[in-house]
Amino acid sequence: MAYILLRRQWRSTRAMYFTMIAELLGTVAVLVLFGISQPDLYRTKLWRAGHELGFNSSPNVILYAYANYEPQPKLPFIWSQTITDFNVAISVLSLFLLLSKLIAFIMHAWFPIVAMAINISLMVLYVVSIYGQAGPDYLDPNYPSSVAWYIAKPCTVAANLSVQGNCRMAKGAFAATCIMLGIYLVNIGLTVWALLPNPANDKVDDDDDDDSSPTALKKGGTWQMHSIPPTPRTGAVPYTPRTMAFNTLERKLPLRNQYS
């Protein structure tokens, strides 16, 4: 009994549909939240509010660099435009791959080995997104930050109600990203379960291959056509409608029997 690597069956179809429903809800959530934050709805505001509260560096370093004709410093990943564009890109990619996954699963073409590669890739992308949303900020030595203040602290530390609203929106995007990471971890678990040796799965595949292969036919196997009944092999003359007509005609010719 050989191990089938590519065309393996999923252990639980119901679990796959449940995870796809959860993945759809999470994908829509991150797509909306990341799309709203594009291009810079609250990133710079939270950056400036964190500096006023003494939690991180100041966004004025960019203006200082322009004023002093100095090269711009390397901004922390958490406050850069790159993380915002990255989040929007992975949310769109997640929606596209989810629709492709649904179509392929219905057509029985979503194989576990392919799903493993895609789920691991998406898991890595969402880990990078989580790091970017809650990453460190060591740009200003006087205000070092290992974790973003709006993740580590409650939003009520800011007196400004607008800043509190932006903080809650950022927290919601971070929570939705963590949920998506958990969903992809569950998908990886289901994929590993499907890739584990399964005697029933491998046996069915082996039987199908053995019964329909030309090698089995040479060894004495037979290919059966169930839709067409077998033709009886007898020594009698085939009985056709023309045979019935000639027999009837012979019974209606009395002179032929008289002179024969």
mmCIF file of N, CA and C in Angstrom, residues 185-231:
data_model
loop_
_atom_site.group_PDB
_atom_site.id
_atom_site.type_symbol
_atom_site.label_atom_id
_atom_site.label_comp_id
_atom_site.label_asym_id
_atom_site.label_seq_id
_atom_site.Cartn_x
_atom_site.Cartn_y
_atom_site.Cartn_z
ATOM 1 N N LEU A 185 -3.423 28.886 11.465
ATOM 2 C CA LEU A 185 -2.825 27.807 12.255
ATOM 3 C C LEU A 185 -3.763 26.595 12.308
ATOM 4 N N VAL A 186 -5.070 26.854 12.431
ATOM 5 C CA VAL A 186 -6.038 25.752 12.396
ATOM 6 C C VAL A 186 -6.024 25.076 11.022
ATOM 7 N N ASN A 187 -5.926 25.866 9.959
ATOM 8 C CA ASN A 187 -5.850 25.289 8.614
ATOM 9 C C ASN A 187 -4.612 24.411 8.454
ATOM 10 N N ILE A 188 -3.515 24.849 9.017
ATOM 11 C CA ILE A 188 -2.298 24.033 8.955
ATOM 12 C C ILE A 188 -2.491 22.729 9.729
ATOM 13 N N GLY A 189 -3.181 22.811 10.876
ATOM 14 C CA GLY A 189 -3.456 21.590 11.632
ATOM 15 C C GLY A 189 -4.315 20.603 10.852
ATOM 16 N N LEU A 190 -5.353 21.104 10.178
ATOM 17 C CA LEU A 190 -6.188 20.228 9.354
ATOM 18 C C LEU A 190 -5.399 19.645 8.180
ATOM 19 N N THR A 191 -4.490 20.432 7.645
ATOM 20 C CA THR A 191 -3.681 19.946 6.527
ATOM 21 C C THR A 191 -2.721 18.856 6.981
ATOM 22 N N VAL A 192 -2.105 19.060 8.136
ATOM 23 C CA VAL A 192 -1.215 18.023 8.678
ATOM 24 C C VAL A 192 -1.995 16.753 8.964
ATOM 25 N N TRP A 193 -3.202 16.894 9.477
ATOM 26 C CA TRP A 193 -4.047 15.725 9.745
ATOM 27 C C TRP A 193 -4.353 14.964 8.459
ATOM 28 N N ALA A 194 -4.605 15.707 7.377
ATOM 29 C CA ALA A 194 -4.889 15.042 6.102
ATOM 30 C C ALA A 194 -3.643 14.398 5.494
ATOM 31 N N LEU A 195 -2.461 14.958 5.791
ATOM 32 C CA LEU A 195 -1.230 14.409 5.224
ATOM 33 C C LEU A 195 -0.691 13.215 6.008
ATOM 34 N N LEU A 196 -1.187 13.001 7.220
ATOM 35 C CA LEU A 196 -0.736 11.847 7.988
ATOM 36 C C LEU A 196 -1.158 10.554 7.284
ATOM 37 N N PRO A 197 -0.384 9.499 7.439
ATOM 38 C CA PRO A 197 -0.757 8.224 6.787
ATOM 39 C C PRO A 197 -2.138 7.762 7.215
ATOM 40 N N ASN A 198 -2.949 7.500 6.241
ATOM 41 C CA ASN A 198 -4.320 7.064 6.466
ATOM 42 C C ASN A 198 -4.547 5.787 5.667
ATOM 43 N N PRO A 199 -4.589 4.611 6.309
ATOM 44 C CA PRO A 199 -4.724 3.352 5.555
ATOM 45 C C PRO A 199 -5.974 3.318 4.689
ATOM 46 N N ALA A 200 -7.068 3.859 5.184
ATOM 47 C CA ALA A 200 -8.297 3.833 4.380
ATOM 48 C C ALA A 200 -8.157 4.696 3.139
ATOM 49 N N ASN A 201 -7.583 5.878 3.297
ATOM 50 C CA ASN A 201 -7.404 6.777 2.162
ATOM 51 C C ASN A 201 -6.462 6.175 1.128
ATOM 52 N N ASP A 202 -5.329 5.668 1.569
ATOM 53 C CA ASP A 202 -4.362 5.082 0.649
ATOM 54 C C ASP A 202 -4.882 3.808 0.007
ATOM 55 N N LYS A 203 -5.664 3.035 0.765
ATOM 56 C CA LYS A 203 -6.182 1.779 0.219
ATOM 57 C C LYS A 203 -7.186 2.037 -0.889
ATOM 58 N N VAL A 204 -8.040 3.037 -0.706
ATOM 59 C CA VAL A 204 -9.011 3.355 -1.753
ATOM 60 C C VAL A 204 -8.304 3.790 -3.019
ATOM 61 N N ASP A 205 -7.292 4.603 -2.864
ATOM 62 C CA ASP A 205 -6.569 5.068 -4.040
ATOM 63 C C ASP A 205 -5.851 3.928 -4.732
ATOM 64 N N ASP A 206 -5.264 3.004 -3.944
ATOM 65 C CA ASP A 206 -4.565 1.883 -4.536
ATOM 66 C C ASP A 206 -5.515 0.967 -5.280
ATOM 67 N N ASP A 207 -6.691 0.698 -4.698
ATOM 68 C CA ASP A 207 -7.655 -0.178 -5.355
ATOM 69 C C ASP A 207 -8.125 0.411 -6.675
ATOM 70 N N ASP A 208 -8.376 1.728 -6.666
ATOM 71 C CA ASP A 208 -8.818 2.356 -7.905
ATOM 72 C C ASP A 208 -7.745 2.295 -8.976
ATOM 73 N N ASP A 209 -6.507 2.509 -8.583
ATOM 74 C CA ASP A 209 -5.427 2.476 -9.561
ATOM 75 C C ASP A 209 -5.197 1.068 -10.081
ATOM 76 N N ASP A 210 -5.290 0.049 -9.178
ATOM 77 C CA ASP A 210 -5.043 -1.316 -9.596
ATOM 78 C C ASP A 210 -6.127 -1.835 -10.526
ATOM 79 N N ASP A 211 -7.380 -1.447 -10.256
ATOM 80 C CA ASP A 211 -8.474 -1.975 -11.071
ATOM 81 C C ASP A 211 -8.514 -1.363 -12.454
ATOM 82 N N SER A 212 -8.033 -0.126 -12.600
ATOM 83 C CA SER A 212 -8.174 0.563 -13.869
ATOM 84 C C SER A 212 -6.877 0.691 -14.643
ATOM 85 N N SER A 213 -5.789 0.125 -14.130
ATOM 86 C CA SER A 213 -4.521 0.284 -14.826
ATOM 87 C C SER A 213 -4.365 -0.779 -15.893
ATOM 88 N N PRO A 214 -3.612 -0.481 -16.969
ATOM 89 C CA PRO A 214 -3.354 -1.492 -17.998
ATOM 90 C C PRO A 214 -2.566 -2.678 -17.482
ATOM 91 N N THR A 215 -1.739 -2.449 -16.440
ATOM 92 C CA THR A 215 -0.975 -3.563 -15.884
ATOM 93 C C THR A 215 -1.889 -4.610 -15.283
ATOM 94 N N ALA A 216 -2.938 -4.125 -14.582
ATOM 95 C CA ALA A 216 -3.886 -5.071 -14.005
ATOM 96 C C ALA A 216 -4.646 -5.819 -15.085
ATOM 97 N N LEU A 217 -4.904 -5.181 -16.210
ATOM 98 C CA LEU A 217 -5.597 -5.857 -17.299
ATOM 99 C C LEU A 217 -4.738 -6.967 -17.899
ATOM 100 N N LYS A 218 -3.423 -6.717 -17.980
ATOM 101 C CA LYS A 218 -2.537 -7.745 -18.502
ATOM 102 C C LYS A 218 -2.446 -8.943 -17.562
ATOM 103 N N LYS A 219 -2.579 -8.666 -16.261
ATOM 104 C CA LYS A 219 -2.498 -9.752 -15.292
ATOM 105 C C LYS A 219 -3.791 -10.544 -15.180
ATOM 106 N N GLY A 220 -4.791 -10.186 -15.905
ATOM 107 C CA GLY A 220 -6.041 -10.942 -15.854
ATOM 108 C C GLY A 220 -7.215 -10.149 -15.366
ATOM 109 N N GLY A 221 -6.979 -8.870 -15.082
ATOM 110 C CA GLY A 221 -8.083 -8.040 -14.639
ATOM 111 C C GLY A 221 -9.004 -7.717 -15.793
ATOM 112 N N THR A 222 -10.177 -7.294 -15.463
ATOM 113 C CA THR A 222 -11.180 -6.990 -16.484
ATOM 114 C C THR A 222 -11.710 -5.590 -16.261
ATOM 115 N N TRP A 223 -12.007 -4.933 -17.333
ATOM 116 C CA TRP A 223 -12.695 -3.649 -17.292
ATOM 117 C C TRP A 223 -14.166 -3.890 -17.569
ATOM 118 N N GLN A 224 -15.017 -3.532 -16.639
ATOM 119 C CA GLN A 224 -16.444 -3.787 -16.757
ATOM 120 C C GLN A 224 -17.149 -2.517 -17.177
ATOM 121 N N MET A 225 -18.083 -2.688 -18.092
ATOM 122 C CA MET A 225 -18.954 -1.588 -18.507
ATOM 123 C C MET A 225 -20.335 -1.869 -17.940
ATOM 124 N N HIS A 226 -20.641 -1.208 -16.835
ATOM 125 C CA HIS A 226 -21.866 -1.529 -16.108
ATOM 126 C C HIS A 226 -23.110 -1.019 -16.828
ATOM 127 N N SER A 227 -22.963 -0.040 -17.665
ATOM 128 C CA SER A 227 -24.147 0.525 -18.310
ATOM 129 C C SER A 227 -24.636 -0.314 -19.483
ATOM 130 N N ILE A 228 -23.799 -1.221 -20.026
ATOM 131 C CA ILE A 228 -24.178 -2.050 -21.172
ATOM 132 C C ILE A 228 -24.230 -3.505 -20.725
ATOM 133 N N PRO A 229 -25.382 -4.184 -20.843
ATOM 134 C CA PRO A 229 -25.458 -5.586 -20.415
ATOM 135 C C PRO A 229 -24.606 -6.460 -21.322
ATOM 136 N N PRO A 230 -24.026 -7.522 -20.772
ATOM 137 C CA PRO A 230 -23.197 -8.410 -21.596
ATOM 138 C C PRO A 230 -24.035 -9.131 -22.652
ATOM 139 N N THR A 231 -23.461 -9.296 -23.842
ATOM 140 C CA THR A 231 -24.143 -9.974 -24.950
ATOM 141 C C THR A 231 -24.052 -11.483 -24.767
#
